[in-house]
PDB file of C-alpha atoms in Angstrom:
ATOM      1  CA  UNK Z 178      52.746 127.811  95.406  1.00 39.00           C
ATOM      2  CA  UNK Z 179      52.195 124.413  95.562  1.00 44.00           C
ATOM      3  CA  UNK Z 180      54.589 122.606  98.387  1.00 47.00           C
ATOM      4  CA  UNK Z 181      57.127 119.854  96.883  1.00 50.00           C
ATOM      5  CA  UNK Z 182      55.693 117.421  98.905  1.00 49.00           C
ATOM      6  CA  UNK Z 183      52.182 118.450  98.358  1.00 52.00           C
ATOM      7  CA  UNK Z 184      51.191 115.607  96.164  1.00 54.00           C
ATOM      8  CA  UNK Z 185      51.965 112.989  98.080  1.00 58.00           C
ATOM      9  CA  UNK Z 186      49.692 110.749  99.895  1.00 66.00           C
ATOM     10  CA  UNK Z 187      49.973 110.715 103.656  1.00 71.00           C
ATOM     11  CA  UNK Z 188      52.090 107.875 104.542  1.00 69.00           C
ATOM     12  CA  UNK Z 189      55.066 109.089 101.566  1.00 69.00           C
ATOM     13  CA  UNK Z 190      54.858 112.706 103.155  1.00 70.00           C
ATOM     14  CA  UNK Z 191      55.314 111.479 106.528  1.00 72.00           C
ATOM     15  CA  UNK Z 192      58.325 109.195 105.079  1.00 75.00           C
ATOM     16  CA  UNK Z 193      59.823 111.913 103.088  1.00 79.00           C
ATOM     17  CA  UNK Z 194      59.266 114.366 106.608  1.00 81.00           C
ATOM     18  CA  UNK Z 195      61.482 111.629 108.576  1.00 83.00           C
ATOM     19  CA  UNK Z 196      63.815 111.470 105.986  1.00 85.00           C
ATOM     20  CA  UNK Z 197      64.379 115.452 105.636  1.00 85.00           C
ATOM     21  CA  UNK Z 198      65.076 115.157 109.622  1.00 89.00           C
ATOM     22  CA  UNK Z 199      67.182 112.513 109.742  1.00 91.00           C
ATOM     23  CA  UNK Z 200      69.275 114.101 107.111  1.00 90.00           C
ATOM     24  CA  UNK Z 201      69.134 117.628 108.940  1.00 93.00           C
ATOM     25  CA  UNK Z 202      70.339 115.828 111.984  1.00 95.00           C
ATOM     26  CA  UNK Z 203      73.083 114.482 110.801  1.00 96.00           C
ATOM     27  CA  UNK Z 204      73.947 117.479 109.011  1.00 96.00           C
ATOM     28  CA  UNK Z 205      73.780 120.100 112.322  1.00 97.00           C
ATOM     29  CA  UNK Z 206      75.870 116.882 113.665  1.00 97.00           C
ATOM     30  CA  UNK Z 207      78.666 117.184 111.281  1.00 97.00           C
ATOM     31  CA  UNK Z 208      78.640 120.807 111.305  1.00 97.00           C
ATOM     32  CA  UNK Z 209      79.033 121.383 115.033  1.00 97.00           C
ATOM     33  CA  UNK Z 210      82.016 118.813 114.634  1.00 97.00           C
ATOM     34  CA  UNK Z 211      83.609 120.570 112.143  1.00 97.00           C
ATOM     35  CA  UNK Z 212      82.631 124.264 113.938  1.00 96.00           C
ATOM     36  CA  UNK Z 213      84.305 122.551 117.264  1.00 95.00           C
ATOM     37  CA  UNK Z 214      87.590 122.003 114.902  1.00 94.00           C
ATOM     38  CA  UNK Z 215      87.847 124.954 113.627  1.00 93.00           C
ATOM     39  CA  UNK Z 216      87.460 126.522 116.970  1.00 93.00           C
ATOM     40  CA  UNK Z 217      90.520 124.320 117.740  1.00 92.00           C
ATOM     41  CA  UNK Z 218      92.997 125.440 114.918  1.00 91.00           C
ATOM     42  CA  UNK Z 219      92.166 129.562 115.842  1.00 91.00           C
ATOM     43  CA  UNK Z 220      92.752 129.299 119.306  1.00 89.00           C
ATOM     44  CA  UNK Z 221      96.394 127.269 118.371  1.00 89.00           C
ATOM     45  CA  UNK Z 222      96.623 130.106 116.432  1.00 87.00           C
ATOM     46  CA  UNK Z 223      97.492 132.894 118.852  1.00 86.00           C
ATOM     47  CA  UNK Z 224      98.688 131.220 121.576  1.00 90.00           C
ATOM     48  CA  UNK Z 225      99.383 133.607 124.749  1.00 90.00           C
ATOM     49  CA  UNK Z 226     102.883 134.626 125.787  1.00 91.00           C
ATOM     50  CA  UNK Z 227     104.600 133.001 128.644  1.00 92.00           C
ATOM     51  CA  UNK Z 228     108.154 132.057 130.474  1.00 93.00           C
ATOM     52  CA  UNK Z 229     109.784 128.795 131.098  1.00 93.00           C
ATOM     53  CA  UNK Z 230     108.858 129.133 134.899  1.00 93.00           C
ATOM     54  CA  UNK Z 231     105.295 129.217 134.423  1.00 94.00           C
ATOM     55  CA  UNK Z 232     105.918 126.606 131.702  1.00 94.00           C
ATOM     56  CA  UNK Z 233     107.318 124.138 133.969  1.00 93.00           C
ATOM     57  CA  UNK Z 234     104.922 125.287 137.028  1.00 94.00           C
ATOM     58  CA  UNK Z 235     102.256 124.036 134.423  1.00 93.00           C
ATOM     59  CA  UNK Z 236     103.783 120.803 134.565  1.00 94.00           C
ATOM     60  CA  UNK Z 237     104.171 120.298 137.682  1.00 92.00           C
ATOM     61  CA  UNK Z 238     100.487 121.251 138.442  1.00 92.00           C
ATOM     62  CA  UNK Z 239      99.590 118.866 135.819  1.00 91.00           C
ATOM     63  CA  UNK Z 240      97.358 120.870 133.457  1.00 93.00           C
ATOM     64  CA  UNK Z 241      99.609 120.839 130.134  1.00 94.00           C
ATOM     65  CA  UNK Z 242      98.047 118.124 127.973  1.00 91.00           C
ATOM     66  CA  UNK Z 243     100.169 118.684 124.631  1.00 91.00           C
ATOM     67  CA  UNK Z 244     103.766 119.986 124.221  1.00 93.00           C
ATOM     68  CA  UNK Z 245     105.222 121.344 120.692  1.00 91.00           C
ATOM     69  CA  UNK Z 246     109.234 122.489 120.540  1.00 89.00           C
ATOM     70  CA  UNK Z 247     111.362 123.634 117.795  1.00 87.00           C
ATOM     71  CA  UNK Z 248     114.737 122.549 117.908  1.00 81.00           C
ATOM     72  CA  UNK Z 249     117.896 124.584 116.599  1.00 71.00           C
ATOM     73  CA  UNK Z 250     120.109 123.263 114.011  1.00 61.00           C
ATOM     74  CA  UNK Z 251     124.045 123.318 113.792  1.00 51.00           C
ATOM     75  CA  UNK Z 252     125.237 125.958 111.524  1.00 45.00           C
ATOM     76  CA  UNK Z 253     126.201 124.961 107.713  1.00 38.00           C
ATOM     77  CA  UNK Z 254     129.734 126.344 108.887  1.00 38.00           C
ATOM     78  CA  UNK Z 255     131.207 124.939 112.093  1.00 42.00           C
ATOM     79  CA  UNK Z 256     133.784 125.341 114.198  1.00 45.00           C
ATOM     80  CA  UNK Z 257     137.462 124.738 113.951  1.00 39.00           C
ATOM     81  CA  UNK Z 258     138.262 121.492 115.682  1.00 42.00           C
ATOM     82  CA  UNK Z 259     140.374 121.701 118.359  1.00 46.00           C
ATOM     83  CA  UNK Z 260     143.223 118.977 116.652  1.00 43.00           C
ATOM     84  CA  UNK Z 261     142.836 120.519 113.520  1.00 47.00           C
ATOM     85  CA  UNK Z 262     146.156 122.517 112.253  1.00 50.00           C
ATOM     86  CA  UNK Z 263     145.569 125.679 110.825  1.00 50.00           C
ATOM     87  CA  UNK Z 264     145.921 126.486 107.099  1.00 53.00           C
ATOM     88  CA  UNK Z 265     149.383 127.547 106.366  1.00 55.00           C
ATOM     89  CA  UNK Z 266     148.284 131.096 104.543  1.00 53.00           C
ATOM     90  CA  UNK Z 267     150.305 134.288 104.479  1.00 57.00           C
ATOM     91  CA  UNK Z 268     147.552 135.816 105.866  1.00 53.00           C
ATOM     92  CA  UNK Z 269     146.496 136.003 109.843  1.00 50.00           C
ATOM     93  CA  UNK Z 270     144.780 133.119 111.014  1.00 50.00           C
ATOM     94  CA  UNK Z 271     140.787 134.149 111.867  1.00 51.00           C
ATOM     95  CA  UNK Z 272     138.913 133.181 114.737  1.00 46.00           C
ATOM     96  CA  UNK Z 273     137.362 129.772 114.133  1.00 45.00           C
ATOM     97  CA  UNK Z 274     133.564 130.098 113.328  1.00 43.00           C
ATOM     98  CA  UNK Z 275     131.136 129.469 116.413  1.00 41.00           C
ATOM     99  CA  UNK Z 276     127.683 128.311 115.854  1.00 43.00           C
ATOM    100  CA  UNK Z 277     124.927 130.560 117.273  1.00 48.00           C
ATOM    101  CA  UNK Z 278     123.420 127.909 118.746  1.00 47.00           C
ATOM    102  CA  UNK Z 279     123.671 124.646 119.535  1.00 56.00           C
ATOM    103  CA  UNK Z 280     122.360 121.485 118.482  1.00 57.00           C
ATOM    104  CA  UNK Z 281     119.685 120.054 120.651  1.00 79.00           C
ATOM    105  CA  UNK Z 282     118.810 123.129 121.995  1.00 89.00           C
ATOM    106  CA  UNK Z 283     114.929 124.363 121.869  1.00 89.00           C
ATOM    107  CA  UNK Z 284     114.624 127.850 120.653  1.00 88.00           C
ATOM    108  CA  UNK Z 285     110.504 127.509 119.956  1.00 89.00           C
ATOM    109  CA  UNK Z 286     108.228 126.021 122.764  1.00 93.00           C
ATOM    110  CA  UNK Z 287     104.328 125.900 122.692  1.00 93.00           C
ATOM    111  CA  UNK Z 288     102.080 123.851 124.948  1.00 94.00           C
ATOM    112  CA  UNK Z 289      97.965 123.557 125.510  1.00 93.00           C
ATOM    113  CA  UNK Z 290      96.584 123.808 128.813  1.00 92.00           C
ATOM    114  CA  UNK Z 291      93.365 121.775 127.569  1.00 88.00           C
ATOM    115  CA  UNK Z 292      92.229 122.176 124.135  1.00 89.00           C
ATOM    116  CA  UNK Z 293      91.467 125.446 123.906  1.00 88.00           C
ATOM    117  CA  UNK Z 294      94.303 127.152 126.009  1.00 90.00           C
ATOM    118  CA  UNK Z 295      97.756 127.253 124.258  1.00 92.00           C
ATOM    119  CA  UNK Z 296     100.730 129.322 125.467  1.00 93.00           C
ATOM    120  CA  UNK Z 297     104.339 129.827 123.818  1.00 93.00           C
ATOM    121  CA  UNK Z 298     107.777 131.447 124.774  1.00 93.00           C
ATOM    122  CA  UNK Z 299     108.859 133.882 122.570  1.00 86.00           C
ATOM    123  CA  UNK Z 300     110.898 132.092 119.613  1.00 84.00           C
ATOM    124  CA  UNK Z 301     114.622 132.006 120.070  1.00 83.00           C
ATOM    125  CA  UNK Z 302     116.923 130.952 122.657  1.00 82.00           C
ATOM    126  CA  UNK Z 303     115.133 129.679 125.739  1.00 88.00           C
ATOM    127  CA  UNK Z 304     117.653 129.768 128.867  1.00 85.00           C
ATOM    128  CA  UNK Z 305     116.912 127.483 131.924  1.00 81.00           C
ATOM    129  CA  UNK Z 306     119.360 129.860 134.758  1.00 78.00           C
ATOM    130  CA  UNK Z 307     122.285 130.313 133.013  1.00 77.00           C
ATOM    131  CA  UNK Z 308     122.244 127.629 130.553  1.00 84.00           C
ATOM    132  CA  UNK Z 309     120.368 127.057 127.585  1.00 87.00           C
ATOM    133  CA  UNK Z 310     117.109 124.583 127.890  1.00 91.00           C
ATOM    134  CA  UNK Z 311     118.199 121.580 125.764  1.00 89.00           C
ATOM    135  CA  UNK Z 312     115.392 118.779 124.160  1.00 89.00           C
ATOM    136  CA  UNK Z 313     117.482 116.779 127.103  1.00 90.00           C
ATOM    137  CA  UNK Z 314     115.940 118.879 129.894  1.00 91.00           C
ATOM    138  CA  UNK Z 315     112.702 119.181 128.355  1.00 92.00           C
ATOM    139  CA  UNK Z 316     112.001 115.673 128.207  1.00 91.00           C
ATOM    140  CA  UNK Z 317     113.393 115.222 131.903  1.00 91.00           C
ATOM    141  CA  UNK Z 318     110.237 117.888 132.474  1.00 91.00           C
ATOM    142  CA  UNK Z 319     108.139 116.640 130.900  1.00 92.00           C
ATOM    143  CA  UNK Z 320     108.329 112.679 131.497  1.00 90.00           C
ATOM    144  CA  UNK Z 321     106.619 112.807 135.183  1.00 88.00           C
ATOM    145  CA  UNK Z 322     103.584 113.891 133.855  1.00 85.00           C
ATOM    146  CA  UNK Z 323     103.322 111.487 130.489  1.00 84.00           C
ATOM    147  CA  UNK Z 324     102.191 114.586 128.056  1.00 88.00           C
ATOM    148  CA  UNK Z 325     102.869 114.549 124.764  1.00 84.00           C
ATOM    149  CA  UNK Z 326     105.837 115.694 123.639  1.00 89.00           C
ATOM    150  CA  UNK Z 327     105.483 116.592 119.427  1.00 87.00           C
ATOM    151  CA  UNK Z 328     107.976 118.811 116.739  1.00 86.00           C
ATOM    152  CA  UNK Z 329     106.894 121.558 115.097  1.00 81.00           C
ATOM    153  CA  UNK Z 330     105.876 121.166 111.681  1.00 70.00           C
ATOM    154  CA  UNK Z 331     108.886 122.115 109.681  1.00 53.00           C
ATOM    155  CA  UNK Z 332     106.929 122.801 106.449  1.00 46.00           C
ATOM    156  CA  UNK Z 333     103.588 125.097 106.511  1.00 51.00           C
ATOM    157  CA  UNK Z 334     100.006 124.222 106.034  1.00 51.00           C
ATOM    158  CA  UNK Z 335      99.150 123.397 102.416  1.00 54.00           C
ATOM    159  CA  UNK Z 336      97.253 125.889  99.920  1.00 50.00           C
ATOM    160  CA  UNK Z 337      95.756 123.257  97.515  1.00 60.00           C
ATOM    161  CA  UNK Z 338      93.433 121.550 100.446  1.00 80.00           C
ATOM    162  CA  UNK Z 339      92.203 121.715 104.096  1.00 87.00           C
ATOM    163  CA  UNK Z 340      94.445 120.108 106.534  1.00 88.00           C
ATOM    164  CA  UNK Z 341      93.094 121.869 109.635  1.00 90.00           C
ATOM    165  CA  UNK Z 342      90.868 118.757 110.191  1.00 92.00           C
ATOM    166  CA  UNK Z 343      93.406 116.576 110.539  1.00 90.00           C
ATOM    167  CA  UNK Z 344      96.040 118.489 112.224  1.00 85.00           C
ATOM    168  CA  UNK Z 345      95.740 120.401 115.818  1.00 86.00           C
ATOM    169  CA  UNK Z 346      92.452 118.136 116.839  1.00 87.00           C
ATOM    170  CA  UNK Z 347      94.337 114.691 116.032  1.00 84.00           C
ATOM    171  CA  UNK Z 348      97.034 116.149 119.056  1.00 84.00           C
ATOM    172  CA  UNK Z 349      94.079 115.485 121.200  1.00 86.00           C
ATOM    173  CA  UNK Z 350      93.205 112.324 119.610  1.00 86.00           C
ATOM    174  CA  UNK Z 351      89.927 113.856 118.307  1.00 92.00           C
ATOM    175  CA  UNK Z 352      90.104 111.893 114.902  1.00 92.00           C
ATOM    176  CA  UNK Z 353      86.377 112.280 114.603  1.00 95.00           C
ATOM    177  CA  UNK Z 354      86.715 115.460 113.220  1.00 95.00           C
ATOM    178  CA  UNK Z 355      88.823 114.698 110.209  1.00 95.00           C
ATOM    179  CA  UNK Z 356      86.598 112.144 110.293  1.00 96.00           C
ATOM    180  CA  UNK Z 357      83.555 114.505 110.166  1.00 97.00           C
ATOM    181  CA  UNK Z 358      85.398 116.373 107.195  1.00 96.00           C
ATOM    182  CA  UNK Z 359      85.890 112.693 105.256  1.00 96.00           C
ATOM    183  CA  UNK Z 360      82.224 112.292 105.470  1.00 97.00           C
ATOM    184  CA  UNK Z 361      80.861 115.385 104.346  1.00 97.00           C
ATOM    185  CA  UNK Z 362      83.309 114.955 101.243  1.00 96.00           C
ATOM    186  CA  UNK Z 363      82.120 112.062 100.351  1.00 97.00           C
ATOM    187  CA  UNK Z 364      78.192 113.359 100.756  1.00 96.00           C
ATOM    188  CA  UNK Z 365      78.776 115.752  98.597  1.00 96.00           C
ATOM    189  CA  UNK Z 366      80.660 113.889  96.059  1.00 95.00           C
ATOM    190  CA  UNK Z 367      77.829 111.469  96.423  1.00 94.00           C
ATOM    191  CA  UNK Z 368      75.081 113.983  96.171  1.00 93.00           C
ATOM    192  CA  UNK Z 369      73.579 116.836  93.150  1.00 91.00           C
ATOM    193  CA  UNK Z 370      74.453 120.060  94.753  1.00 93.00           C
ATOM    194  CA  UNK Z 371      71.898 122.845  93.739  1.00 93.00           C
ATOM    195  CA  UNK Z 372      74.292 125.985  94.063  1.00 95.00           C
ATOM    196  CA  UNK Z 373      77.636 124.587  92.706  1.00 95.00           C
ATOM    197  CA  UNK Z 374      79.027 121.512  90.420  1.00 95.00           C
ATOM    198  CA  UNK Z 375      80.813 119.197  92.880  1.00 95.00           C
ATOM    199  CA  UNK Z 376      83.914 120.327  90.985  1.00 95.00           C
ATOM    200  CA  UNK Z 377      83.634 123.600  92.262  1.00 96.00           C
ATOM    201  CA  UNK Z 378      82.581 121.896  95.424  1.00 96.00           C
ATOM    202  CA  UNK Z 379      85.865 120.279  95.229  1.00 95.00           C
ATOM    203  CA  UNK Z 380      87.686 123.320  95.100  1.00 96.00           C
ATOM    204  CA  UNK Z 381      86.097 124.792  98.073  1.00 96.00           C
ATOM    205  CA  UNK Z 382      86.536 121.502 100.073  1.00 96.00           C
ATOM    206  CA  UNK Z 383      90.497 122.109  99.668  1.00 93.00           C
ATOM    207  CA  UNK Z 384      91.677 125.468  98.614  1.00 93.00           C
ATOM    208  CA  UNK Z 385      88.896 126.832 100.554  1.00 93.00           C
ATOM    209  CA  UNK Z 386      89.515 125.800 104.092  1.00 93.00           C
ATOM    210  CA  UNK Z 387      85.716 126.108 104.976  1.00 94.00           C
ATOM    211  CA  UNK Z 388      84.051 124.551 101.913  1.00 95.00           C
ATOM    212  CA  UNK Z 389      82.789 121.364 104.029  1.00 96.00           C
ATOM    213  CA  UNK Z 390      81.194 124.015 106.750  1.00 97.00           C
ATOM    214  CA  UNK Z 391      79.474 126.175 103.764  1.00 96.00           C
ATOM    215  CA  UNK Z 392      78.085 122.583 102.021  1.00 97.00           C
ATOM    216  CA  UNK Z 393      76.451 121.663 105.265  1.00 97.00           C
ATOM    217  CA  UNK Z 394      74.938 125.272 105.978  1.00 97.00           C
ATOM    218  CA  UNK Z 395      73.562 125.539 102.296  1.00 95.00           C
ATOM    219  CA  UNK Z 396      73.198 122.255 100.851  1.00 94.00           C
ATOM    220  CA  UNK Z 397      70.870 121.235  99.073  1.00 90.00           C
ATOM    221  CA  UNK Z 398      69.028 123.631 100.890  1.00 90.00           C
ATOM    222  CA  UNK Z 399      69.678 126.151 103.493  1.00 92.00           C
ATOM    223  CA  UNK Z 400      70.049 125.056 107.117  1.00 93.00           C
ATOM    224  CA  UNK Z 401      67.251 127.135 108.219  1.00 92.00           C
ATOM    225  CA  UNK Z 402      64.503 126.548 105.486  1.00 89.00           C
ATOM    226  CA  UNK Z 403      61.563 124.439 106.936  1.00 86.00           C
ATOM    227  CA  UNK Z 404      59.999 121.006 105.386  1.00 84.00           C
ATOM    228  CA  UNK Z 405      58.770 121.244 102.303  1.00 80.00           C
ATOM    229  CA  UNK Z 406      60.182 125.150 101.164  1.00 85.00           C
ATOM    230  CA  UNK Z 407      61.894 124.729  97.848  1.00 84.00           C
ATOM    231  CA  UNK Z 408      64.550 126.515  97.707  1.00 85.00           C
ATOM    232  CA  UNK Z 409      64.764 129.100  94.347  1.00 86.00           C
ATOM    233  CA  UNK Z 410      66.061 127.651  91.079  1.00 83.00           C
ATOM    234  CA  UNK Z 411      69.565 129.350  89.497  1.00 85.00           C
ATOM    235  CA  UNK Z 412      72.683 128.577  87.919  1.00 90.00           C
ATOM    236  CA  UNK Z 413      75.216 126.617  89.133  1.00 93.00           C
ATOM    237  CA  UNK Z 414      78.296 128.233  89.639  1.00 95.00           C
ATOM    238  CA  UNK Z 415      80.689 125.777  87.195  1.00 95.00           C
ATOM    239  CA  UNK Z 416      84.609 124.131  88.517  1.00 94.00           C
ATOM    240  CA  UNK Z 417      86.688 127.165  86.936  1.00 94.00           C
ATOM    241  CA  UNK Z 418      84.750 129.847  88.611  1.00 95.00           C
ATOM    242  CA  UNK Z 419      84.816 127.437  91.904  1.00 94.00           C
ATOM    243  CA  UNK Z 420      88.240 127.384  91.585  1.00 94.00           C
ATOM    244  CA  UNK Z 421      88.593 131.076  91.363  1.00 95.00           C
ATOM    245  CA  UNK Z 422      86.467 131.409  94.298  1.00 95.00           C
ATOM    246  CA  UNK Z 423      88.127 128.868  96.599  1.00 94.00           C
ATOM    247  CA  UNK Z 424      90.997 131.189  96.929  1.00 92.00           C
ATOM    248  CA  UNK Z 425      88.580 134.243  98.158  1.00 94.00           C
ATOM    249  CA  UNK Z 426      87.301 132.498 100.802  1.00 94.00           C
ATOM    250  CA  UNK Z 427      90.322 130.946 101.965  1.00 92.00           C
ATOM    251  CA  UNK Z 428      91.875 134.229 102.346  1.00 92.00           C
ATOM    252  CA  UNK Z 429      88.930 135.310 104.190  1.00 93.00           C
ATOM    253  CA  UNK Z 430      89.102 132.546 106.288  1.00 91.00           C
ATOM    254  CA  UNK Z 431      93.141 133.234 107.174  1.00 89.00           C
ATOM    255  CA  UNK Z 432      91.896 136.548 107.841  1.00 90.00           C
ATOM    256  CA  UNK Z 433      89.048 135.630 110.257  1.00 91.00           C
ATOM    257  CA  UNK Z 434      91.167 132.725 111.643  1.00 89.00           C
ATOM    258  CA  UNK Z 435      93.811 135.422 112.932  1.00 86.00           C
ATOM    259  CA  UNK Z 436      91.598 138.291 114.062  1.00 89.00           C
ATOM    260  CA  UNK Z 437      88.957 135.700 116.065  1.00 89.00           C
ATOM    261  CA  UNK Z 438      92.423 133.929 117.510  1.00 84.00           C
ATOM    262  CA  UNK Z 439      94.147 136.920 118.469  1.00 83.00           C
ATOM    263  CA  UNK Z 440      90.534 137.895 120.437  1.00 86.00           C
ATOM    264  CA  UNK Z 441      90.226 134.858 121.910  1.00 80.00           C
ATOM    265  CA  UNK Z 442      93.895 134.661 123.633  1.00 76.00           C
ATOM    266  CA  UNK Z 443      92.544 138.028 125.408  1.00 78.00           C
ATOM    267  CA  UNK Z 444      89.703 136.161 126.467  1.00 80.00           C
ATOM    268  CA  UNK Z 445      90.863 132.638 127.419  1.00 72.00           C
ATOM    269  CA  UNK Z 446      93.038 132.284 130.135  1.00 67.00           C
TER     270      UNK Z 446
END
């Protein structure tokens, strides 16, 4: 079969040859960027149990880098106050209402030990001795040592498009990667794609998850075909059926995302 390139005179193959490895440069470039990412949100994923001791001997030994806490709320119901006279009912007063917890206190801690070591304390009260450890405390902890101190998220990642990018790696101030992800959008939306419209593209860009890693592996040919192989003509697979798609591979992605996380937090220290 005659090679793509084949009928080209000398000086347009070797053109066309630096071309095809420019372009595969940059592509194994934004791949192993995205790759590193992704490696990121798994291992933030199943963070490794720990206690407030070894939390705060962490801090003190300088190797936590970011902090995330969860703070309780007051209940919708609180209690009586003090000054306040009691209904006049012909029924026995009740005990005044007491919050279970109290505001300001953290009742969800998780911190990184470098970017690809997290730890937590087991969600619910936290208690420093006999009291409870209050945002007050932890920010006495933690303001020796500069980290950063973040909230958790009180809403959860999206389904209609990838966030990951942009999420655990900008904690690090590793923008690039999101960065990495804005570029490979807009190459594609730029580009023909030869297995899928860039509406189903689209689809596996957001819903997805891992639509920008697949693009880079397959498009517009595979990763691992050499100059000059043509890849085999077929049908495009069209937006709706894209669409469809996108939400198979994003649960497969959840699904890897957990199992590989939960591995790794055996594995990493």
């Amino acid at each position: 079969m005659t090679s793509e390139v084949g009928d080209l005179s000398p000086q347009w193959r070797e053109a066309r040859r630096g071309w095809w490895i420019a372009g595969t440069v940059i592509r194994v470039v934004l791949l192993l960027i995205l790759l590193f990412g992704g490696l990121l949100v798994v291992t933030a994923m199943a963070p490794t149990p720990r206690t407030l001791p070894d939390f705060q001997s962490a801090l003190k030994a300088g190797r936590v880098s970011v902090v995330v806490h969860r703070m309780s709320q007051p209940d919708a119901i609180g209690p009586v106050a003090p000054d306040e006279p009691p209904p006049v009912t012909d029924t026995p007063p009740e005990d005044p209402v007491v919050p279970r917890s109290k505001p300001g206190e953290v009742r969800g801690l998780t911190w990184a030990e470098g970017p690809l070591v997290w730890h937590r304390i087991a969600p619910g009260p936290i208690r420093d001795g006999e009291d409870v450890y209050t945002f007050d405390r932890l920010s006495a902890d933690t303001a020796p040592s500069g980290v950063r101190v973040t909230a958790e998220a009180e809403s959860r990642p999206s389904l209609w498009y990838a966030i990951w990018p942009f999420e655990i790696p900008a904690r690090f101030g590793m923008w690039w990667i999101g960065a990495a992800w804005v570029v490979t959008l807009l190459i594609m939306l730029g580009s023909t794609p030869r297995l899928a419209n860039r509406w189903a593209w689209f689809w596996l860009f957001g819903v997805g998850q891992i639509g920008a890693i697949a693009f880079l592996v397959l498009e517009p040919r595979p990763l691992w075909y050499r100059y000059g192989r043509r890849p085999r003509q077929r049908a495009r697979i069209w937006g709706g059926l894209g669409c469809l798609l996108s939400a198979g591979t994003a649960l497969v992605a959840a699904g890897t995302a957990l199992a590989l996380g939960a591995l790794l937090s055996r594995i990493l220290p």
